[in-house]
Amino acid sequence: MEIDILKDFSFTPVEKSKIDTFDFENVQFGAKFTDHMLVCEYKNNAWQQAEIKPYAPIQLDPSARVFHYGQAIFEGMKAYKDVNDEIWLFRPEENFNRFNKSAVRLAMPEIDETIFLDGLKALINIEKEWVRKGLGNSLYIRPFMIATESGVIASPSNEFLFCILLSPAKSYYAGKIKVQIAEYFSRAANGGIGAAKAAGNYSAQFYPTKLAQEAGFNQIIWTDSTHTKLEESGTMNVFFRINDTIYTAPTSDRILDGVTRKSLIDLAKKEGYNIEVRPVLVDEIVEAAENGTLKEIFGAGTAAVINQIEAFSYKDKMYELPNMDNEGSYALDLKDKLTKIQNKLADDSFGWTVKI
Amino acid sequence: MEIDILKDFSFTPVEKSKIDTFDFENVQFGAKFTDHMLVCEYKNNAWQQAEIKPYAPIQLDPSARVFHYGQAIFEGMKAYKDVNDEIWLFRPEENFNRFNKSAVRLAMPEIDETIFLDGLKALINIEKEWVRKGLGNSLYIRPFMIATESGVIASPSNEFLFCILLSPAKSYYAGKIKVQIAEYFSRAANGGIGAAKAAGNYSAQFYPTKLAQEAGFNQIIWTDSTHTKLEESGTMNVFFRINDTIYTAPTSDRILDGVTRKSLIDLAKKEGYNIEVRPVLVDEIVEAAENGTLKEIFGAGTAAVINQIEAFSYKDKMYELPNMDNEGSYALDLKDKLTKIQNKLADDSFGWTVKI
């Protein structure tokens, strides 16, 4: 798709790119950004002209709603460059649709597809040198929206800022992780905002996660309000393999409808794995760990794709999982197949990848 | 208490005050602010020098944590000017302590008492012309803290900004309100952040409240995760009077430990009212409404002090409350007594008021 930037978006280029000073070999996830960003204001009940302009600070009144009432949502996506230097997005419509679902739940205006998707394509076209080839390399994409109206009044803002930031990313092997099953803390309420990619969901996790880390764990597996069902791991969806079947919880108003999650479910089915989407009980996982039928647990999300879990703790008891890496790990196989589709190194029979 | 501003705080005065252009007769709550604000940065694991300076925009990197992960907390307080032009705070230590409890829950650094309380007093001393005398007039105080570190990494920030804003306020009679009991949506999870004055709690309420308003209600009475207990009303704590007894829920990790709430409990006891702090069930309130023993419901919070409720809806049925205004309304009596203490128009036997 060709986009006439000058027609649909106002574009102000940087005077000098900082790409020469960027160390593509040593990339810290989400820490540094490309030369430009897309911004678009919402006011007078309408989205205004979107602008692509040099990455720069945002200036807001100290009483802006986002600072006081957390009215903010975001998305996480990636772009990949193939061997022919073509750049591809992975299921961008899914992120666009979820962004607007989050917007509704947070009483924010839905964004136009032109601004979100065409704007993203225009921005990446400008920044294409920032996308590096090769399995593991990607461009992390962060669309977000914040409430900008001033006034410390606990009601929805009438003014918003939509923005897209781009950050070069590299996959890294962080090792398998240890997790703690939540027995007291929760990330989401029944009838709450857990299914939205809302800013407030994340800050709620920081303190419990800090306590878990101080106790030697990497993440928390979040449970429902009765702490009997396993729902998410850290900021990822979570999958369990008992014998030869994979289980993951259905989405709900507490669980994010993850794009990696739904892609893995479809991919697993296509590859002939047994996979069941149904509530996963703490008790059955503990029992399976005790009787040796629990083979794998893994988190799934855009940033890490799949994160293998090697041990979990429940009621102060640690349960170690077997090492399946050389014995047909489902997690490793699915991760390999999905990342190859994303990087255009394998056939994309699902039609998930979208060329820019 | 005398504060040597030049010693403890850096002070940059405005070139010209905007007080002459401020319409003290027509004040919209929380919409306009005084000439100066207090700001203090946290970095390198320490709070830096606090500054009192002209009210001005805040500039942040677009990847600042507060925009993406909602790591933000606030407080709401008021100052009052008495007939002798002395200015008084109401239980400021309570707000300071709660602010630091919120900070811990959101994985943010606790603020020093010197910066929060002495800083507030210094700021109000500078802005004393903005505090108007007379019952109903007050200065609304908004201390808040936001996560400022850049990077779209879902982990706690290492850099923060603490800030205090001041906004002249006037009490107004907004009328009695109609509320809807939450049967699906929730504002807080068990083990969540409902007890913290965290930004994310408020944005979670906006959409359900908008739906309730479209259905003709002013607010929602929030319930627990099973939707059987009555917990908060809008952004306020909530009280119920059945016959001659007042009931309000105990604080929990879902319910804010409101300063107005606890003051009303103590005041009601001193005034000889029967008051019980215990879970309040939806069923008993519906039953009391049906058999005529439900006399009053009211919300309690800093901004409105007490908000009388005239009707509530549950399972699509509307329950009207009797008009007790001329028959010994507990809500009106307690509101009158509390606001007179706050405004130094009645004896403060509790020692709640603190002179600046």
XYZ file of C-alpha atoms in Angstrom, chain B residues 27 56 76 119 131 133 136 173 245 257 301 329 333:
13
model
C -16.082 28.795 40.722
C 3.209 25.973 34.484
C -7.627 15.673 48.042
C 5.797 22.395 51.655
C -8.310 31.506 50.409
C -13.559 33.424 54.256
C -18.652 27.075 51.948
C -26.065 22.717 46.471
C -28.909 3.572 63.172
C -10.019 4.919 54.116
C -15.852 12.787 50.703
C -31.942 14.365 58.808
C -26.966 17.573 60.865
